[in-house]
Structure formats: structure tokens, C-alpha cells
Amino acid sequence: MPQSQTPVDPAGKSRAEPKQHHLVVVGAGFAGLALVKALKAPGLRITIVDQRNHHLFQPLLYQVATTILPTSDVAWPIRNLFKTRQDVTTLLGEVVGVDTSARRVALKDGPPLSYDTLVLATGARHSYFGHDEWEGAAPGLKSLEDATTIRRRVLSAFERAEVSQDEAERSALLTFVVVGAGPTGVELAGIIADLAQRILPKEFRNIDTRQARVILVEAGPRVLPAFPEKLSAYVDRALARLGVTVLTRHAVSSISDSAVTIGDAGTPARTVIWAAGVTASPAASWLDVEADRAGRVKVERDLSVPGHPGIFVIGDTACVMRDDGRQVPGLAPAAKQQGQFVAGVLKARLSGRSTRRAFSYRDMGNLATVGKGAAVVDFGRIQLKGAIAWWLWGIAHIYFLIGTRSRIAVALSWLWSYATGRNSARLITQRDVHAGKP
Amino acid sequence: MPQSQTPVDPAGKSRAEPKQHHLVVVGAGFAGLALVKALKAPGLRITIVDQRNHHLFQPLLYQVATTILPTSDVAWPIRNLFKTRQDVTTLLGEVVGVDTSARRVALKDGPPLSYDTLVLATGARHSYFGHDEWEGAAPGLKSLEDATTIRRRVLSAFERAEVSQDEAERSALLTFVVVGAGPTGVELAGIIADLAQRILPKEFRNIDTRQARVILVEAGPRVLPAFPEKLSAYVDRALARLGVTVLTRHAVSSISDSAVTIGDAGTPARTVIWAAGVTASPAASWLDVEADRAGRVKVERDLSVPGHPGIFVIGDTACVMRDDGRQVPGLAPAAKQQGQFVAGVLKARLSGRSTRRAFSYRDMGNLATVGKGAAVVDFGRIQLKGAIAWWLWGIAHIYFLIGTRSRIAVALSWLWSYATGRNSARLITQRDVHAGKP
């Protein structure tokens, strides 16, 4: 690169060519994207690294798993989002460690990346509470592959039941267990029940898909524990109307390819979906710093890592406290706010201003849906349920999607699904690598 | 089932409850679907078996492989197509053999299926001309999984080139070889070149994607050998304009993960796609009857199998001769015509009429496209090329898609792609099981 021709000002600030500063952002989820979008500064070069080539709109991933949306409606190529940002380089790569003293990020393939500032926004993955052996039989829902795996298993269960001549086998194939009654679990159970009750019955000749059982298991006392009790009760009734059996205060003690033990009772079931717990990415172990029980890095008020002012952790990988002592929830709006906040901190630092700021979470409310026409919205003082909440839920999700094409495509898929009952993506694709599963 | 209450007519025909006749159709491609759609008769029960849960619109599959269309735009659940046909049962199953004396079809999983009449419409798969070891390094394009595999490899090659610091490695990653210059090969090469030249350049920072080489290899003397020479020459020029290197009269003698030997010269290339040859499904060996060199069953003039009047073979699995001694081509319209023809034969048989009919192929013309605004259409006496042919190609493909939703979705994806250069499905999904490939 040619030497700068700008004469160096002895004061070293105002007239000098800005010093190149390299920011590495790991993870292009809501937090990482929001940060890069909000941050552009003279002399700042940004590299965004992700192990996927796409940003995933997680809040609608369960609709891919349940045939309503095609994979391409909820995922966008990351580098396409920064096409016009010459200061941003996108790299597909898997981070395997951080050398904080040499300020380098180690990639699984390819040379290490040097950074001046590092932001880890690597999200979370499912946690099986020490039972990792359950993962094969009970996949969670974090990636497009997880979604197509669940879709394949749900659809294959109906297909295999149609062929089966063994009554017990048929019954096990038509039993679907969803573990965990947070928003994802509730939404999955609701749509699987809807598939069995409304979408599929006319298409099978040997089985009555309405005989399928959908069981939603929750260890806590009620569904949607993060919502007010009144809304939980409404969702509980909505699930019952859809034909979902809700078992609260029930823990799962074993999961195999053929059965689930709920409490003390074994239930033969061929399809189990895990929506019960998440654990943070291994960012804390890369940095060798303190983490909470869920593996999240305990960050400072400005979201930097204690002892490492040049490293920030944001999104689901960070344990951030609110003023009232509660934790900031693992929701998309919280992740975005953290990304935007760190963008502000870095802008101030790069221009030499003081940065004694503390992150403050603005609660934008919480939404969940249970099926056609039923949803709950919690704005704190204002709480909505039913059709109004459902419309609000739909509009909010379309609004937060990235790009016009996705908005049109999702709206079209929804319209089609709700008007005709023909879901857009009822495809069984890829073989399952897990033994015994289709 | 209750006994029929209809008194039996001694003549045994006119007034009797029609005898139940079970038709088993294996394969829900163009031939099998057309047959079932056209055939409904009293007393006839139809079972359609496919190893996939979806019908695939093969003519546009290459657009899935090249990021233009999402998987769900070209595939429909088979059982959904026959939702209102109570006489049709759809089974997901893999046929592994036929017992012609017991009149039973053996399935890999599940009990065998008894039939009165059997139609095999099991299509074709790629043929590596005795070099099956090439399949891992050079996937063909027959299934949705093939398409997502090719999509992943093409996109990953650009991603890996962006990270690579080795000039030779980078060059090999940016070399794409398509083997076979029939319509699929031409279309794949054209779009990969378009991706490299027009869609991707602004999104990469370390590489110039316009340096990518796309090589189309054809053993014969010209591209699109099934088209008139004049149209081949036009396509040849169109490919050159897109930046594709066309090597006709060149044979591929070896393919590995790192290089392709074309003629005598080794070309380092990390992405190779096979579009050179197909072989019929193993229907001939199931039936233990004579096949041609491509494995197709030599059928009678009424498309039944010699010596087995109750078994028909149609579509790409059948070797059907035209009156002029040429073979009926392996195209969607030919497969559909065969399905409709056999529907007519069976209708006649079931109503006791004579069925001495012979299949006659109506040539509806042949189309191929080479990229934005360029296509060729061969109607025999009338030949078109350029923009008019391209519009005709697009309209014909939209028209032949199944269902309104697919038509809207494909039209939307095309419109978006051509207007904005943002393809709908630029996703890298699933890991490659083939060693050394992303």
C-alpha cells in the first residue's frame, strides 16, 4: 500500500490521515449485523466472520421446521447485505479460539485474523442439561439444517404411519413430543397439531392424521413462563383447542429413538423436538473469562469484557444485567440494541471521546403466537391476546424481516397457507444421518 | 369390508359391481403423474409409490443449483396433488424389485404391494460411463439434494477463494468445469458465469470474481447436439459473451477433488458438475427383460413390456421408437404423452374394449436458455433465438409448473433476480459428506 501523502500534524489528530483500525466481528446474527450496520468511521475497517454464509431470521425458523416457509424466506447471504460497504469484508469461517495477547482470532481453516477491537456475537445453541446423548433423537432448532431435519422427521412420521401395518408402531409414529413450552415450543406444537388436524387429513388413505397426539412438556408450572400468567392461561386454552396435550410440571427423564419418559411414564414416540434450553457459544472459554451457568460471558456495563477493554461480547453470548437486577432477555430486539450500543461506544472511542456509558435495555415487549388467529403480546402495562395480537405479531415479523423480497415472499407464503391450507414447503429433503431416523 | 349387495348378473358384466382392479404406479415424475391424472375408472384403485414425498419440476432444477430459485418453487408434495382423488393412495417407499409371477412390488421398508396392473415410471439417473468413482467429485443434477449440493459447492468455492492466500489454490477454486453441453450443462455454465461476472463482483474484497473461469466440456462436435446446427452456433456465441470457455470435441479422462483431465491436459479445478449422461433406473433388471445400452426397457408399441401385458414402462425408463426409427427423446412432454397414452390403454382395457393402439410421439419442440435474454426454440420448421425465444421459454416453463402458488413464486423469483441481481436462494446449507469438499 502506498505511504500516506498527508503531512503529519504534530498535534497528531485533526489533520492526520486517520490510523487504520481493524474491527473483527464474529457472528452475523441480530447483534453482529446491527453493530456493523450502525458503525462506519474514517479509518475503520470491519471484518465480519460467520460459520454460515447467511444471516438467519431466527424468530420464524420454526415455520421452516413446520412447512409454512421455505428456507430461503428466512435467510440472506451476509455479504450481500454489505455489498455497498467497501469498509466491510465478509468471511465464511469457523472461529476456534482467540489469542488475546497477540490480538488474533484463530479460524478452523485459513490464516488467523488480527484485530484491534474484537466483538464476539456468537449466539447460543441448545443445551440438553448434561444429556447430550439426547440430541440425536431430539433435535433443537437453531440452524436451517435443524429446521429441515425437524421438517423431515415430522413429515416422515406421517408417511411411515401410512405404510405401517403395526398398530403400536403407527401410534408411536403419530405421537409428537415437544420439550419446553417457551415461544418456540408453543409455536412448534401448535403448528404440528394444525398440520395433523386441518392440513393433512384429506391426503392420507390408511391413517386418520387427526388421531395424532402432540404433547408439549414443560418442567415449570405454566406455558410461556416469561409472559404474564393471564396470557399463559390464554395460550394454554388455545393449545387445548388445537388438540395439543400440555403437561406442565413434568420433566423429561429420558429420550430414545422410540420413546420419551415424561415423569415416570414412558411414552412411545418417534418424533421428539427439543425446545427446552440453550447454552451460550464457547466465547467465555476462548477468552478464559468468567461465565454464568448458561455459559454467557459476564460483561461490564459498556458490554466490554472485564480486563479486556478492546473486546466486547453481545447478544445471546453475553450475560447483561438490567438496572433492576434482572437479566436482559435473549431476544432479537435486545441483541440489536446491544449491537447498536457498542457501535456508539466504538464511534466515540475512535474519535477520541470519553466512553463512560452503560448499556440500558429498552423493553419493546414480547410476542408469541399459537396458530391461526391466536397470539399474545406483552407490552408491560398493555397486554393483548387473540386476533389483534395475531395481526400485530404478523405485521411486526414482516416489518423486521430484511429486504423487500423476503417481506413479499413471507407474506405470500402466509397468505397461501392460511387461505388454501397448502403450505409452501412440505418437502422431505436430505437423509438423516442419525441412525434409525428417516 | 361388507359384501357387495348388488345381485350378480349371470352374464357377469353389465349389472355387476365392477371388480376392484389395483393399479400400482411407481414414480411420480412427469410420466407417472400424467398417467394418474388422466385415469379414473369405476372399480379402479390406484397406488402411486415414490421414494420422495415430492414431484420435482426437473426442467428448472438447474436454477435451484445456481441460486435463482428456492427448492420449494420446483417441488410439490405428491399426496397433496391427489387430495381430492379418493381412488388414489400415495405411498412414500423405495421399490427394490418386482415379483412378476406373484404380481407384487417389493419395497425396501414395509410390506410388498400386490398389483393387477403395474406401471414403472422410475426415470433416469446420471451415468458416469463406467467411472462411478467420479460421482463424489462431480455430482450430477437429478434431485433437490443434488441441486443444493451443487449450490453449496459453487458458493463455497467463492467463499474459500476469498479466504485463501495461495494463488494456485485460489485459481483452482475459481475454476468451474461443467461436463456435457446438453441443455442442463449449457444452462448451468451460463448462470455460473453470470454469477461470477455480474452478481458477485461487488460483494468480495480479496478476490475479483470476474477472474473465475467457467469451462464447458463436450465430447461431441457442438453444444446442444439435439438442436439444429444454426441454433447451436448461436448458443456457442452467447456462451462466449457470458465468459464461458466452450471445449467441444474434448473428452474428460479423469476427475478428482483437485483437478480434471480434459483431453491430455490437467486443469486444477475444485468444482466439477456432471451433466454428460444418464442411465435408466433398474426397472429392466427388476423385470429381467431386455434393455438398451442406456438401461431402458424395450417396450411394445402400446408401451407394455414384452411378455408382460399387465406391466407398462414409461418415461425415461422406456426405450420407445418413433415411426421414423428414431428414439422418443427423454423430455418432459414425451413422458407426459406416454403417461396419458397408457391411461387411455388402461381405460379401454378396464371397460373391455380392444386396445390395439400404438404410441405415437407428437414433437412439441425443444427449448433451451443460456442466460438473461438468450434462448433457442426449435419447432422443427420454425426456429427462434434471442429475446423472443427467451420470453417463450419463460412463459412455457411458468405455464407447465404445477399450481398457482408455484407460478407466482417462480415469476417473483425471476423478476427479483433479473431486476435486482439478488438471487433468491444464495444459501450454503448442509455439510458435504464427500471428503475434502465443503
CSV table of N, CA and C in Angstrom, one decimal, chain B residues 271-346:
chain,number,residue,atom,x,y,z
B,271,THR,N,-14.4,-27.4,-8.5
B,271,THR,CA,-15.8,-27.6,-8.6
B,271,THR,C,-16.1,-28.2,-10.0
B,272,VAL,N,-16.6,-29.4,-10.0
B,272,VAL,CA,-16.9,-30.1,-11.3
B,272,VAL,C,-18.4,-30.5,-11.2
B,273,ILE,N,-19.1,-30.3,-12.3
B,273,ILE,CA,-20.5,-30.7,-12.3
B,273,ILE,C,-20.7,-31.6,-13.5
B,274,TRP,N,-21.4,-32.7,-13.3
B,274,TRP,CA,-21.6,-33.7,-14.3
B,274,TRP,C,-23.0,-33.5,-15.0
B,275,ALA,N,-23.0,-33.2,-16.3
B,275,ALA,CA,-24.2,-33.1,-17.0
B,275,ALA,C,-24.1,-33.9,-18.3
B,276,ALA,N,-23.4,-35.0,-18.3
B,276,ALA,CA,-23.0,-35.6,-19.5
B,276,ALA,C,-23.8,-36.8,-19.9
B,277,GLY,N,-24.3,-37.6,-18.9
B,277,GLY,CA,-25.0,-38.8,-19.4
B,277,GLY,C,-26.0,-39.2,-18.4
B,278,VAL,N,-27.0,-39.9,-18.8
B,278,VAL,CA,-27.9,-40.5,-17.9
B,278,VAL,C,-28.1,-42.0,-18.2
B,279,THR,N,-28.5,-42.7,-17.2
B,279,THR,CA,-28.8,-44.1,-17.4
B,279,THR,C,-30.2,-44.4,-16.8
B,280,ALA,N,-30.9,-45.3,-17.3
B,280,ALA,CA,-32.3,-45.5,-16.8
B,280,ALA,C,-32.2,-46.2,-15.4
B,281,SER,N,-33.3,-46.1,-14.7
B,281,SER,CA,-33.5,-46.7,-13.4
B,281,SER,C,-33.4,-48.3,-13.6
B,282,PRO,N,-33.2,-49.1,-12.6
B,282,PRO,CA,-33.0,-50.5,-12.8
B,282,PRO,C,-34.3,-51.3,-13.1
B,283,ALA,N,-35.3,-50.7,-13.7
B,283,ALA,CA,-36.6,-51.4,-14.0
B,283,ALA,C,-36.3,-52.6,-14.8
B,284,ALA,N,-35.4,-52.6,-15.8
B,284,ALA,CA,-35.2,-53.8,-16.6
B,284,ALA,C,-34.7,-54.9,-15.8
B,285,SER,N,-33.8,-54.7,-14.8
B,285,SER,CA,-33.3,-55.8,-14.0
B,285,SER,C,-34.4,-56.3,-13.1
B,286,TRP,N,-35.3,-55.4,-12.6
B,286,TRP,CA,-36.4,-55.9,-11.7
B,286,TRP,C,-37.2,-56.9,-12.5
B,287,LEU,N,-37.5,-56.5,-13.8
B,287,LEU,CA,-38.4,-57.4,-14.6
B,287,LEU,C,-37.6,-58.5,-15.3
B,288,ASP,N,-36.3,-58.4,-15.3
B,288,ASP,CA,-35.5,-59.4,-16.0
B,288,ASP,C,-35.9,-59.4,-17.5
B,289,VAL,N,-35.9,-58.2,-18.1
B,289,VAL,CA,-36.2,-58.1,-19.5
B,289,VAL,C,-35.1,-57.3,-20.2
B,290,GLU,N,-35.2,-57.3,-21.6
B,290,GLU,CA,-34.2,-56.7,-22.4
B,290,GLU,C,-34.1,-55.2,-22.3
B,291,ALA,N,-32.9,-54.6,-22.2
B,291,ALA,CA,-32.8,-53.2,-22.1
B,291,ALA,C,-31.8,-52.7,-23.2
B,292,ASP,N,-31.9,-51.4,-23.5
B,292,ASP,CA,-30.9,-50.9,-24.5
B,292,ASP,C,-29.6,-50.5,-23.7
B,293,ARG,N,-28.7,-49.9,-24.4
B,293,ARG,CA,-27.4,-49.6,-23.8
B,293,ARG,C,-27.5,-48.7,-22.6
B,294,ALA,N,-28.5,-47.8,-22.6
B,294,ALA,CA,-28.7,-46.8,-21.5
B,294,ALA,C,-29.6,-47.4,-20.4
B,295,GLY,N,-29.8,-48.7,-20.5
B,295,GLY,CA,-30.6,-49.4,-19.4
B,295,GLY,C,-32.1,-49.3,-19.6
B,296,ARG,N,-32.6,-48.7,-20.7
B,296,ARG,CA,-34.0,-48.5,-20.8
B,296,ARG,C,-34.7,-49.8,-21.3
B,297,VAL,N,-35.9,-50.1,-20.8
B,297,VAL,CA,-36.6,-51.3,-21.2
B,297,VAL,C,-37.2,-51.1,-22.6
B,298,LYS,N,-36.9,-52.1,-23.5
B,298,LYS,CA,-37.5,-52.0,-24.8
B,298,LYS,C,-39.0,-52.5,-24.8
B,299,VAL,N,-39.9,-51.5,-25.0
B,299,VAL,CA,-41.3,-51.8,-24.8
B,299,VAL,C,-42.0,-52.0,-26.1
B,300,GLU,N,-43.2,-52.6,-26.0
B,300,GLU,CA,-44.0,-52.8,-27.2
B,300,GLU,C,-44.6,-51.5,-27.7
B,301,ARG,N,-45.3,-51.5,-28.8
B,301,ARG,CA,-45.9,-50.3,-29.4
B,301,ARG,C,-46.9,-49.7,-28.4
B,302,ASP,N,-47.6,-50.5,-27.6
B,302,ASP,CA,-48.5,-49.9,-26.6
B,302,ASP,C,-47.8,-49.6,-25.3
B,303,LEU,N,-46.5,-49.6,-25.2
B,303,LEU,CA,-45.7,-49.3,-24.0
B,303,LEU,C,-45.7,-50.4,-23.0
B,304,SER,N,-46.3,-51.5,-23.3
B,304,SER,CA,-46.3,-52.6,-22.3
B,304,SER,C,-45.0,-53.4,-22.5
B,305,VAL,N,-44.6,-54.2,-21.5
B,305,VAL,CA,-43.4,-54.9,-21.6
B,305,VAL,C,-43.6,-56.3,-22.3
B,306,PRO,N,-42.7,-56.6,-23.2
B,306,PRO,CA,-42.9,-57.9,-24.0
B,306,PRO,C,-43.0,-59.0,-23.0
B,307,GLY,N,-44.1,-59.8,-23.3
B,307,GLY,CA,-44.3,-61.0,-22.4
B,307,GLY,C,-45.1,-60.7,-21.1
B,308,HIS,N,-45.3,-59.4,-20.8
B,308,HIS,CA,-46.0,-59.0,-19.6
B,308,HIS,C,-47.0,-57.9,-20.0
B,309,PRO,N,-48.2,-58.4,-20.5
B,309,PRO,CA,-49.2,-57.4,-21.0
B,309,PRO,C,-49.7,-56.5,-19.8
B,310,GLY,N,-49.5,-57.0,-18.6
B,310,GLY,CA,-50.1,-56.2,-17.4
B,310,GLY,C,-49.0,-55.2,-16.8
B,311,ILE,N,-47.9,-55.1,-17.5
B,311,ILE,CA,-46.8,-54.2,-17.0
B,311,ILE,C,-46.4,-53.2,-18.1
B,312,PHE,N,-46.4,-52.0,-17.7
B,312,PHE,CA,-46.0,-50.9,-18.7
B,312,PHE,C,-44.8,-50.2,-18.1
B,313,VAL,N,-43.9,-49.7,-19.1
B,313,VAL,CA,-42.8,-48.9,-18.7
B,313,VAL,C,-42.9,-47.6,-19.5
B,314,ILE,N,-42.8,-46.5,-18.8
B,314,ILE,CA,-43.0,-45.2,-19.5
B,314,ILE,C,-42.0,-44.2,-19.0
B,315,GLY,N,-41.8,-43.1,-19.8
B,315,GLY,CA,-40.9,-42.0,-19.4
B,315,GLY,C,-39.4,-42.4,-19.7
B,316,ASP,N,-38.5,-41.8,-18.9
B,316,ASP,CA,-37.1,-42.0,-19.2
B,316,ASP,C,-36.6,-43.4,-19.0
B,317,THR,N,-37.4,-44.3,-18.4
B,317,THR,CA,-37.0,-45.7,-18.2
B,317,THR,C,-37.3,-46.5,-19.4
B,318,ALA,N,-38.1,-46.0,-20.4
B,318,ALA,CA,-38.6,-46.8,-21.5
B,318,ALA,C,-37.8,-46.4,-22.8
B,319,CYS,N,-37.5,-47.4,-23.6
B,319,CYS,CA,-36.9,-47.1,-24.9
B,319,CYS,C,-38.0,-47.2,-25.9
B,320,VAL,N,-38.5,-46.1,-26.4
B,320,VAL,CA,-39.6,-46.1,-27.3
B,320,VAL,C,-39.2,-45.6,-28.7
B,321,MET,N,-39.6,-46.3,-29.7
B,321,MET,CA,-39.1,-45.9,-31.1
B,321,MET,C,-40.2,-45.1,-31.8
B,322,ARG,N,-39.8,-44.1,-32.6
B,322,ARG,CA,-40.8,-43.4,-33.4
B,322,ARG,C,-40.9,-44.1,-34.7
B,323,ASP,N,-41.9,-43.6,-35.5
B,323,ASP,CA,-42.2,-44.3,-36.8
B,323,ASP,C,-41.0,-44.2,-37.7
B,324,ASP,N,-40.2,-43.1,-37.6
B,324,ASP,CA,-39.0,-43.0,-38.5
B,324,ASP,C,-37.8,-43.7,-37.9
B,325,GLY,N,-38.0,-44.5,-36.9
B,325,GLY,CA,-36.8,-45.2,-36.4
B,325,GLY,C,-36.0,-44.5,-35.4
B,326,ARG,N,-36.3,-43.2,-35.1
B,326,ARG,CA,-35.5,-42.5,-34.1
B,326,ARG,C,-36.2,-42.8,-32.7
B,327,GLN,N,-35.4,-42.6,-31.7
B,327,GLN,CA,-36.0,-42.8,-30.3
B,327,GLN,C,-36.8,-41.6,-29.9
B,328,VAL,N,-37.8,-41.8,-29.1
B,328,VAL,CA,-38.5,-40.7,-28.5
B,328,VAL,C,-37.6,-40.1,-27.5
B,329,PRO,N,-37.4,-38.8,-27.4
B,329,PRO,CA,-36.4,-38.2,-26.6
B,329,PRO,C,-36.8,-38.2,-25.1
B,330,GLY,N,-35.9,-38.1,-24.2
B,330,GLY,CA,-36.1,-38.1,-22.8
B,330,GLY,C,-36.5,-36.7,-22.3
B,331,LEU,N,-37.7,-36.2,-22.7
B,331,LEU,CA,-38.1,-34.9,-22.4
B,331,LEU,C,-39.4,-34.9,-21.6
B,332,ALA,N,-39.7,-33.9,-20.8
B,332,ALA,CA,-41.0,-33.9,-20.1
B,332,ALA,C,-42.2,-34.1,-20.9
B,333,PRO,N,-42.4,-33.4,-22.1
B,333,PRO,CA,-43.6,-33.6,-22.9
B,333,PRO,C,-43.7,-35.1,-23.4
B,334,ALA,N,-42.6,-35.7,-23.7
B,334,ALA,CA,-42.7,-37.1,-24.2
B,334,ALA,C,-43.2,-38.0,-23.0
B,335,ALA,N,-42.6,-37.8,-21.8
B,335,ALA,CA,-43.0,-38.5,-20.6
B,335,ALA,C,-44.5,-38.4,-20.4
B,336,LYS,N,-45.0,-37.1,-20.4
B,336,LYS,CA,-46.4,-36.9,-20.2
B,336,LYS,C,-47.3,-37.6,-21.2
B,337,GLN,N,-46.9,-37.5,-22.5
B,337,GLN,CA,-47.7,-38.1,-23.5
B,337,GLN,C,-47.8,-39.6,-23.3
B,338,GLN,N,-46.7,-40.2,-22.8
B,338,GLN,CA,-46.7,-41.7,-22.6
B,338,GLN,C,-47.6,-42.0,-21.4
B,339,GLY,N,-47.6,-41.2,-20.4
B,339,GLY,CA,-48.5,-41.4,-19.3
B,339,GLY,C,-49.9,-41.3,-19.7
B,340,GLN,N,-50.3,-40.3,-20.5
B,340,GLN,CA,-51.6,-40.1,-21.0
B,340,GLN,C,-52.0,-41.2,-21.9
B,341,PHE,N,-51.1,-41.7,-22.7
B,341,PHE,CA,-51.4,-42.8,-23.6
B,341,PHE,C,-51.7,-44.1,-22.8
B,342,VAL,N,-50.9,-44.4,-21.8
B,342,VAL,CA,-51.2,-45.6,-21.1
B,342,VAL,C,-52.5,-45.5,-20.3
B,343,ALA,N,-52.8,-44.3,-19.8
B,343,ALA,CA,-54.1,-44.1,-19.2
B,343,ALA,C,-55.3,-44.5,-20.2
B,344,GLY,N,-55.1,-44.1,-21.4
B,344,GLY,CA,-56.1,-44.5,-22.4
B,344,GLY,C,-56.2,-46.0,-22.7
B,345,VAL,N,-55.0,-46.6,-22.7
B,345,VAL,CA,-55.0,-48.1,-22.9
B,345,VAL,C,-55.7,-48.8,-21.8
B,346,LEU,N,-55.4,-48.3,-20.5
B,346,LEU,CA,-56.0,-49.0,-19.4
B,346,LEU,C,-57.5,-48.7,-19.3
